[in-house]
Coordinates of C-alpha atoms and ligand atoms in Angstrom, one line a residue:
M1277 CA -72.5 130.4 42.8
T1278 CA -76.3 132.0 41.0
T1279 CA -77.9 128.8 38.6
F1280 CA -80.2 131.1 37.3
F1281 CA -82.2 127.9 37.6
S1282 CA -85.5 128.3 39.7
K1283 CA -89.6 128.2 40.3
W1284 CA -91.8 131.1 40.3
N1285 CA -95.3 131.0 41.4
Y1286 CA -98.0 134.0 41.1
P1287 CA -100.8 134.3 43.1
T1288 CA -104.5 134.1 42.1
T1289 CA -107.2 137.3 41.5
V1290 CA -107.2 139.6 44.0
R1291 CA -110.4 141.6 44.2
F1292 CA -108.4 144.4 46.3
G1293 CA -110.0 147.6 47.5
P1294 CA -112.4 149.3 50.8
G1295 CA -116.4 148.2 50.4
R1296 CA -115.0 145.6 48.1
I1297 CA -116.8 143.0 50.5
S1298 CA -119.9 142.9 49.0
E1299 CA -118.7 141.4 45.7
L1300 CA -119.1 138.1 47.7
P1301 CA -122.4 136.5 46.3
E1302 CA -121.4 137.2 42.5
V1303 CA -117.8 136.1 43.4
L1304 CA -118.9 133.0 45.0
A1305 CA -121.7 132.5 41.6
A1306 CA -118.1 132.7 39.2
A1307 CA -116.0 129.8 41.1
G1308 CA -119.4 127.7 40.4
I1309 CA -120.0 127.7 44.5
R1310 CA -123.5 127.4 45.1
R1311 CA -123.8 125.9 49.2
P1312 CA -120.3 127.1 50.5
L1313 CA -119.3 127.0 53.7
F1314 CA -118.3 130.3 55.5
V1315 CA -114.9 128.9 58.1
T1316 CA -114.0 131.6 60.7
D1317 CA -112.6 131.3 64.2
P1318 CA -114.7 131.9 67.6
G1319 CA -113.5 135.1 68.3
L1320 CA -114.6 136.7 64.9
A1321 CA -117.9 135.2 64.8
R1322 CA -119.5 137.1 67.4
L1323 CA -117.9 140.1 66.0
P1324 CA -120.3 142.3 63.4
V1325 CA -118.5 141.9 60.7
V1326 CA -119.5 138.6 60.3
A1327 CA -123.0 139.9 61.2
K1328 CA -122.4 141.7 58.0
T1329 CA -121.0 139.6 56.0
L1330 CA -123.8 137.0 56.1
K1331 CA -126.4 139.7 55.5
L1332 CA -125.0 140.1 52.2
L1333 CA -125.2 135.9 51.1
D1334 CA -129.0 135.9 53.0
A1335 CA -129.8 139.3 50.9
A1336 CA -128.4 137.2 47.9
K1337 CA -130.2 133.8 48.8
V1338 CA -127.2 131.7 49.2
P1339 CA -127.3 128.6 51.5
Y1340 CA -124.5 128.9 53.3
G1341 CA -123.4 127.1 56.7
V1342 CA -121.1 128.2 59.4
F1343 CA -118.2 126.4 61.4
S1344 CA -116.3 128.3 63.9
D1345 CA -114.7 125.9 66.0
V1346 CA -111.1 126.9 64.9
K1347 CA -108.6 127.5 67.4
P1348 CA -105.7 130.0 67.5
N1349 CA -103.2 128.1 65.8
P1350 CA -105.5 124.9 64.1
V1351 CA -105.4 121.2 64.9
E1352 CA -106.4 118.2 63.7
S1353 CA -109.7 117.8 65.4
N1354 CA -110.8 121.0 64.1
L1355 CA -110.1 119.6 60.9
T1356 CA -112.1 116.7 61.6
A1357 CA -114.9 118.7 62.4
G1358 CA -115.3 120.9 59.9
I1359 CA -114.7 118.2 57.1
A1360 CA -117.5 116.2 59.3
V1361 CA -120.0 119.5 58.3
F1362 CA -118.6 120.1 55.1
K1363 CA -120.0 116.7 54.4
K1364 CA -123.5 116.7 56.0
S1365 CA -124.7 119.2 54.7
R1366 CA -123.0 118.7 51.6
H1367 CA -121.2 121.9 50.9
D1368 CA -119.8 122.7 47.3
G1369 CA -116.6 125.1 48.9
V1370 CA -115.3 127.4 51.6
I1371 CA -115.3 131.1 52.4
A1372 CA -112.2 131.2 54.5
F1373 CA -112.8 134.0 56.8
G1374 CA -110.5 135.6 59.0
G1375 CA -106.8 135.1 60.3
G1376 CA -104.6 133.1 59.2
S1377 CA -105.8 130.5 61.6
A1378 CA -109.3 130.2 60.0
L1379 CA -108.0 130.7 56.6
D1380 CA -105.9 127.8 56.9
L1381 CA -108.2 125.8 58.1
G1382 CA -110.9 126.5 55.6
K1383 CA -108.7 125.9 53.1
L1384 CA -107.8 122.3 55.0
I1385 CA -111.3 121.9 55.3
A1386 CA -111.4 122.2 51.6
F1387 CA -108.8 120.3 50.8
Q1388 CA -109.0 117.4 52.7
A1389 CA -112.7 116.3 52.3
G1390 CA -112.3 114.4 49.4
Q1391 CA -109.3 112.4 50.4
K1392 CA -108.5 108.7 51.3
R1393 CA -105.6 109.6 53.3
P1394 CA -104.5 111.3 55.8
V1395 CA -103.5 115.0 56.1
W1396 CA -100.3 114.1 57.5
D1397 CA -99.4 112.5 54.1
F1398 CA -99.5 116.1 52.4
E1399 CA -97.1 117.1 54.7
D1400 CA -94.7 120.3 52.2
V1401 CA -92.3 117.1 51.9
G1402 CA -90.5 116.6 48.4
D1403 CA -93.5 115.5 45.9
W1404 CA -96.1 114.0 48.5
W1405 CA -99.2 116.7 46.9
T1406 CA -98.9 114.1 44.4
R1407 CA -100.5 111.8 46.8
A1408 CA -103.7 113.6 46.7
D1409 CA -106.8 114.0 44.3
T1410 CA -106.7 116.7 42.6
D1411 CA -110.6 116.3 41.7
A1412 CA -111.9 116.4 44.8
I1413 CA -110.3 119.6 45.9
A1414 CA -113.4 121.7 46.4
P1415 CA -112.9 126.1 45.7
I1416 CA -111.8 128.4 48.3
I1417 CA -112.8 132.0 48.2
A1418 CA -110.1 133.7 50.7
V1419 CA -111.6 137.0 52.9
P1420 CA -108.7 138.2 55.1
T1421 CA -109.8 140.0 58.5
T1422 CA -106.0 140.4 59.7
A1423 CA -102.9 141.8 57.7
G1424 CA -100.3 139.4 58.5
T1425 CA -100.4 135.5 57.4
G1426 CA -100.0 136.4 53.4
S1427 CA -102.5 132.4 53.7
E1428 CA -104.9 134.1 51.5
V1429 CA -102.5 133.7 48.6
G1430 CA -100.7 130.9 49.7
R1431 CA -101.0 127.1 48.6
A1432 CA -100.1 125.7 51.8
A1433 CA -102.2 125.6 55.4
V1434 CA -100.4 125.1 58.9
I1435 CA -101.6 122.3 61.1
T1436 CA -100.4 122.1 64.5
N1437 CA -99.9 118.1 65.1
E1438 CA -101.3 118.0 68.5
A1439 CA -99.7 113.9 69.5
T1440 CA -96.6 115.6 68.9
H1441 CA -96.6 118.9 69.5
T1442 CA -95.1 120.1 65.9
K1443 CA -96.6 122.7 63.2
K1444 CA -97.1 121.1 60.0
V1445 CA -97.4 122.5 56.9
I1446 CA -99.2 121.0 54.6
F1447 CA -99.1 121.8 50.6
H1448 CA -101.0 121.5 47.4
P1449 CA -101.1 124.1 44.4
K1450 CA -104.9 123.7 44.5
M1451 CA -105.0 124.9 48.0
L1452 CA -104.7 128.4 46.5
P1453 CA -108.2 130.2 47.3
V1454 CA -109.7 130.5 43.7
T1455 CA -110.4 134.7 44.5
V1456 CA -109.8 136.8 47.3
I1457 CA -111.4 139.5 48.3
A1458 CA -108.8 141.8 50.8
D1459 CA -111.1 144.6 52.3
P1460 CA -108.5 146.4 54.4
E1461 CA -112.1 147.6 56.0
L1462 CA -112.8 144.1 57.4
T1463 CA -109.1 144.8 59.5
V1464 CA -110.4 147.8 61.7
G1465 CA -111.5 145.9 64.5
M1466 CA -108.3 144.4 65.1
P1467 CA -107.2 145.4 68.4
P1468 CA -103.9 146.5 68.4
F1469 CA -101.8 143.2 69.9
I1470 CA -103.4 141.3 66.8
T1471 CA -102.1 144.7 64.5
A1472 CA -98.8 144.7 65.5
G1473 CA -98.1 141.0 65.7
T1474 CA -99.7 140.1 62.3
G1475 CA -97.9 143.1 60.6
M1476 CA -94.8 142.0 62.4
D1477 CA -95.4 138.4 60.2
A1478 CA -95.9 140.1 57.1
L1479 CA -92.3 141.6 57.6
A1480 CA -90.7 139.0 58.9
H1481 CA -91.8 137.0 55.3
C1482 CA -90.8 139.9 53.2
L1483 CA -87.3 140.2 55.3
E1484 CA -86.9 136.3 55.7
A1485 CA -87.4 135.9 51.5
Y1486 CA -85.2 138.8 50.3
C1487 CA -82.0 137.2 52.7
A1488 CA -83.1 133.5 51.6
P1489 CA -80.4 132.2 49.1
G1490 CA -81.8 131.1 46.0
Y1491 CA -82.1 132.8 42.1
H1492 CA -85.7 135.0 43.1
P1493 CA -85.5 138.6 41.7
M1494 CA -89.0 138.7 40.9
A1495 CA -89.5 137.4 44.3
D1496 CA -86.6 140.2 46.1
G1497 CA -88.6 143.3 44.4
V1498 CA -91.9 142.1 45.8
A1499 CA -90.4 141.8 49.2
V1500 CA -88.6 144.9 49.3
E1501 CA -91.7 146.8 48.4
G1502 CA -93.4 144.9 51.2
I1503 CA -91.2 146.1 53.8
R1504 CA -90.9 149.6 52.8
L1505 CA -95.4 149.5 53.0
V1506 CA -94.7 147.8 56.6
L1507 CA -92.5 150.3 57.6
E1508 CA -94.3 153.0 56.5
N1509 CA -97.8 152.1 57.7
L1510 CA -98.0 150.0 60.8
P1511 CA -96.9 152.0 63.3
T1512 CA -100.1 154.0 61.8
A1513 CA -102.3 151.8 61.6
Y1514 CA -101.7 150.1 65.3
A1515 CA -102.2 153.7 66.7
D1516 CA -105.2 154.0 64.7
G1517 CA -106.5 151.2 63.8
K1518 CA -109.3 152.9 61.7
D1519 CA -106.8 154.7 59.5
I1520 CA -107.7 153.2 56.4
A1521 CA -105.0 153.8 53.7
A1522 CA -102.5 152.2 57.1
R1523 CA -105.3 149.1 56.7
A1524 CA -104.9 148.7 53.3
N1525 CA -101.1 149.3 52.3
M1526 CA -100.6 146.1 55.1
M1527 CA -103.1 144.0 53.6
A1528 CA -100.9 144.7 50.5
A1529 CA -97.9 143.9 52.6
A1530 CA -99.1 140.7 53.7
A1531 CA -100.2 139.5 50.6
M1532 CA -96.7 140.5 49.4
G1533 CA -95.0 138.7 52.0
A1534 CA -96.6 134.9 51.2
T1535 CA -95.9 136.2 47.4
A1536 CA -91.7 136.0 48.4
F1537 CA -91.7 133.8 50.9
Q1538 CA -92.0 131.3 47.6
K1539 CA -88.2 131.5 47.5
G1540 CA -87.8 130.9 50.8
L1541 CA -88.1 131.6 54.9
G1542 CA -85.5 131.1 57.9
A1543 CA -84.5 130.8 61.3
I1544 CA -86.9 133.5 62.7
H1545 CA -90.0 130.8 61.3
S1546 CA -87.7 128.2 62.3
L1547 CA -88.0 129.5 65.8
S1548 CA -91.1 130.5 66.1
H1549 CA -93.3 127.2 64.9
P1550 CA -91.8 125.2 67.5
I1551 CA -92.0 127.9 70.2
G1552 CA -96.0 128.6 69.2
A1553 CA -96.7 124.6 69.0
L1554 CA -95.7 124.2 72.6
Y1555 CA -96.1 127.1 74.3
D1556 CA -99.4 128.1 72.0
T1557 CA -97.9 131.6 70.8
H1558 CA -99.0 134.2 68.6
H1559 CA -97.1 133.6 65.3
G1560 CA -96.6 136.8 64.3
M1561 CA -95.8 138.3 67.5
T1562 CA -93.2 135.2 68.1
N1563 CA -91.6 136.5 65.0
A1564 CA -91.0 138.9 66.0
V1565 CA -89.3 138.7 69.2
F1566 CA -87.1 136.6 67.4
M1567 CA -86.0 139.2 64.1
P1568 CA -83.3 141.0 65.7
Y1569 CA -81.2 137.9 67.0
V1570 CA -81.8 136.1 63.6
L1571 CA -80.5 139.5 61.8
A1572 CA -77.1 140.1 63.8
F1573 CA -76.6 135.6 63.5
N1574 CA -77.0 136.4 60.0
R1575 CA -75.0 139.8 59.7
D1576 CA -72.1 138.8 57.7
V1577 CA -73.3 137.0 55.1
I1578 CA -76.5 139.4 54.6
E1579 CA -75.0 142.6 55.9
E1580 CA -75.1 144.1 51.5
R1581 CA -78.3 143.1 51.0
I1582 CA -79.4 145.0 54.1
A1583 CA -77.7 147.8 53.2
R1584 CA -79.6 147.9 49.3
L1585 CA -82.9 147.5 51.4
A1586 CA -82.2 150.7 54.0
A1587 CA -81.3 152.6 50.9
Y1588 CA -84.6 151.8 49.3
C1589 CA -86.2 152.4 52.3
G1590 CA -84.5 155.5 52.9
I1591 CA -82.8 154.6 56.6
R1592 CA -79.4 156.3 56.6
G1593 CA -76.3 154.1 58.3
G1594 CA -76.4 150.5 56.2
Y1595 CA -77.5 147.0 58.2
D1596 CA -76.7 149.2 61.7
G1597 CA -79.2 151.6 60.3
F1598 CA -81.3 149.1 59.7
F1599 CA -81.0 147.1 62.3
K1600 CA -81.7 150.3 64.9
T1601 CA -84.7 150.5 62.8
I1602 CA -86.3 147.4 63.8
L1603 CA -85.0 147.9 67.0
K1604 CA -87.4 151.2 66.8
L1605 CA -90.3 149.4 65.4
R1606 CA -90.2 146.8 67.9
R1607 CA -90.5 149.3 71.0
E1608 CA -93.3 151.2 69.1
L1609 CA -95.3 148.1 69.2
K1610 CA -94.8 146.6 72.4
T1611 CA -93.2 143.4 71.0
P1612 CA -91.6 141.8 73.9
H1613 CA -87.8 142.2 73.6
A1614 CA -87.1 138.7 75.1
L1615 CA -89.1 135.9 75.0
P1616 CA -90.1 136.0 79.0
G1617 CA -92.1 139.2 77.9
L1618 CA -94.1 136.7 75.0
I1619 CA -94.8 134.0 77.7
K1620 CA -95.7 134.7 81.7
G1621 CA -94.0 132.3 83.7
L1622 CA -91.4 130.9 81.0
D1623 CA -89.2 128.5 82.8
M1624 CA -87.0 126.1 80.5
D1625 CA -84.5 123.5 81.5
R1626 CA -82.0 122.2 79.1
K1627 CA -83.5 119.6 78.1
R1628 CA -86.6 121.2 76.7
K1629 CA -84.1 123.7 75.1
T1630 CA -82.8 120.9 73.3
L1631 CA -86.0 119.6 72.4
I1632 CA -86.3 123.6 70.5
A1633 CA -82.9 123.3 69.5
E1634 CA -83.7 119.8 67.5
M1635 CA -87.4 121.4 66.6
A1636 CA -86.3 124.2 64.6
V1637 CA -82.9 122.6 62.4
V1638 CA -85.4 120.3 61.1
D1639 CA -88.2 122.9 60.6
P1640 CA -88.8 123.0 56.5
T1641 CA -87.5 126.9 57.1
A1642 CA -84.3 126.3 58.0
G1643 CA -82.9 125.2 54.6
G1644 CA -83.9 128.8 53.3
N1645 CA -81.4 130.4 56.5
P1646 CA -78.6 132.9 54.7
V1647 CA -76.3 131.0 57.5
K1648 CA -76.3 127.3 57.9
L1649 CA -78.6 126.6 60.9
T1650 CA -76.9 124.0 63.1
K1651 CA -78.7 122.7 66.6
K1652 CA -75.7 124.9 68.2
A1653 CA -77.1 128.0 66.6
A1654 CA -80.5 127.4 67.2
L1655 CA -79.8 127.1 70.3
G1656 CA -77.2 129.9 70.8
L1657 CA -80.2 132.3 69.1
L1658 CA -83.0 130.4 71.9
E1659 CA -80.8 131.3 74.5
A1660 CA -79.9 135.4 73.0
A1661 CA -83.7 135.5 72.8
L1662 CA -83.9 134.1 76.6
A1663 CA -81.9 136.4 78.0
G1664 CA -83.1 139.5 75.5
E1665 CA -79.2 140.1 74.5
V1666 CA -78.9 141.1 70.8
Ligands
NAD1143 P1 -105.8 134.6 64.2 O1 -106.0 134.1 62.6 O2 -105.2 133.6 64.7 O3 -106.5 135.8 64.5 C1 -105.6 136.1 65.9 C2 -107.3 136.4 66.4 O4 -107.6 137.5 66.4 C3 -108.0 135.7 67.0 O5 -108.8 135.7 67.9 C4 -108.8 136.4 66.0 O6 -110.7 135.9 66.0 C5 -108.7 137.4 65.7 N1 -108.9 138.8 65.0 C6 -108.9 137.8 63.1 N2 -109.3 139.4 62.2 C7 -109.8 140.0 63.4 C8 -110.6 141.6 63.1 N3 -110.7 142.1 61.5 N4 -110.9 141.9 64.2 C9 -110.9 141.7 65.8 N5 -110.0 140.7 65.6 C10 -110.1 139.1 64.9 O7 -103.9 135.3 63.8 P2 -103.6 135.5 62.6 O8 -101.9 136.0 62.6 O9 -103.7 135.8 61.6 O10 -102.8 133.9 62.1 C11 -102.1 133.0 62.3 C12 -102.4 131.6 61.7 O11 -101.8 131.5 60.7 C13 -101.5 131.1 63.0 O12 -101.8 129.4 62.6 C14 -99.7 130.6 61.8 O13 -99.6 129.1 62.4 C15 -100.9 130.4 60.9 N6 -100.0 131.5 59.7 C16 -100.0 130.7 57.8 C17 -99.2 131.1 57.2 C18 -99.6 130.1 55.3 O14 -98.7 130.9 54.9 N7 -100.4 129.5 55.4 C19 -98.1 132.0 57.1 C20 -97.8 132.2 58.1 C21 -98.9 131.9 59.6

């Protein structure tokens, strides 16, 4: 029964539009950041998109430092190294510039640099975030260069614990960037594989949020329009990376996905997280692989909702029509249909499968799945995704 009892959080200021990266110096000044640490990843650091942005800071005579030792699926040693640079050069804020990996690590540096407890004490569990010294959190400006995670509008960051091979979500309301510059021109250099994977991540966020139980009609509305934007724009962004309209709509959908998923996520993410932690796969592409298997698993409970969504998106045939649309989209984006297509030479024994199922059911996203994700169910989903049977 609906309780009509829930908590709604909406994002921060977003300066959205092509060319708006030129406003970075002004945004820093408004946030009171005088010595920013520019956090990005090593791949991006070599690309003109970073050189052009740093030139803007040079022209405005902003004294900045650059930190780019960030792995895809960042780890604690990246955070430790980033904090050392932040403290040594007395930075007073962070420009988190990149995809979800650089955005999350930048947010974590700003958050953790002034804390006394280990980062794992701030995992997104209950009210653990209240353990943090809020005054010690440095301001963050987020500049996404992919259109998928939506980390730019989120209050959490994902980091892998190398000791336990688990992906952990660290949460604090003040990890929400003060301002976001969402400039779709920054995403045109994304290679097709990353465009596809990140775009499917945005779709997975919207879809799982929409299907999650709970009373959050605002998140539902945001999710539904986010899904329409992805279905109508991702194939174009994939086929022609320079199409700014498609890139802009995908950038909006990514922010919408992360706004919507405050309502909850589900089994796509619960399974994708252990796979990402154990095999270092791309997060969004892993979500894309699991998507149809989880849709089919949840069918009985979500059929009516998905039919409403299909109608809004102009898709005929209710749930079945929507399901076929997802399979078609995955084919267009050359998404592997089964896990062995994503992970080369994959050979999972029983012990490994059991471990993944156990990790999935304790993942914080599992509680948002509309059908209870038991260990048996997680194992069944994993077997289906391994065999490609849906
Ligand atoms: P990513 O940040 O790992 O980047 C993937 C690759 O794309 C990198 O090699 C990077 O150099 C490259 N790249 C990025 N922008 C580019 C551009 N404009 N041109 C050319 N190359 C570019 O990928 P992602 O999917 O954006 O982020 C994944 C990470 O985000 C994972 O660690 C995941 O766990 C995390 N995540 C966080 C949240 C959150 O709410 N905080 C949500 C979902 C995922």
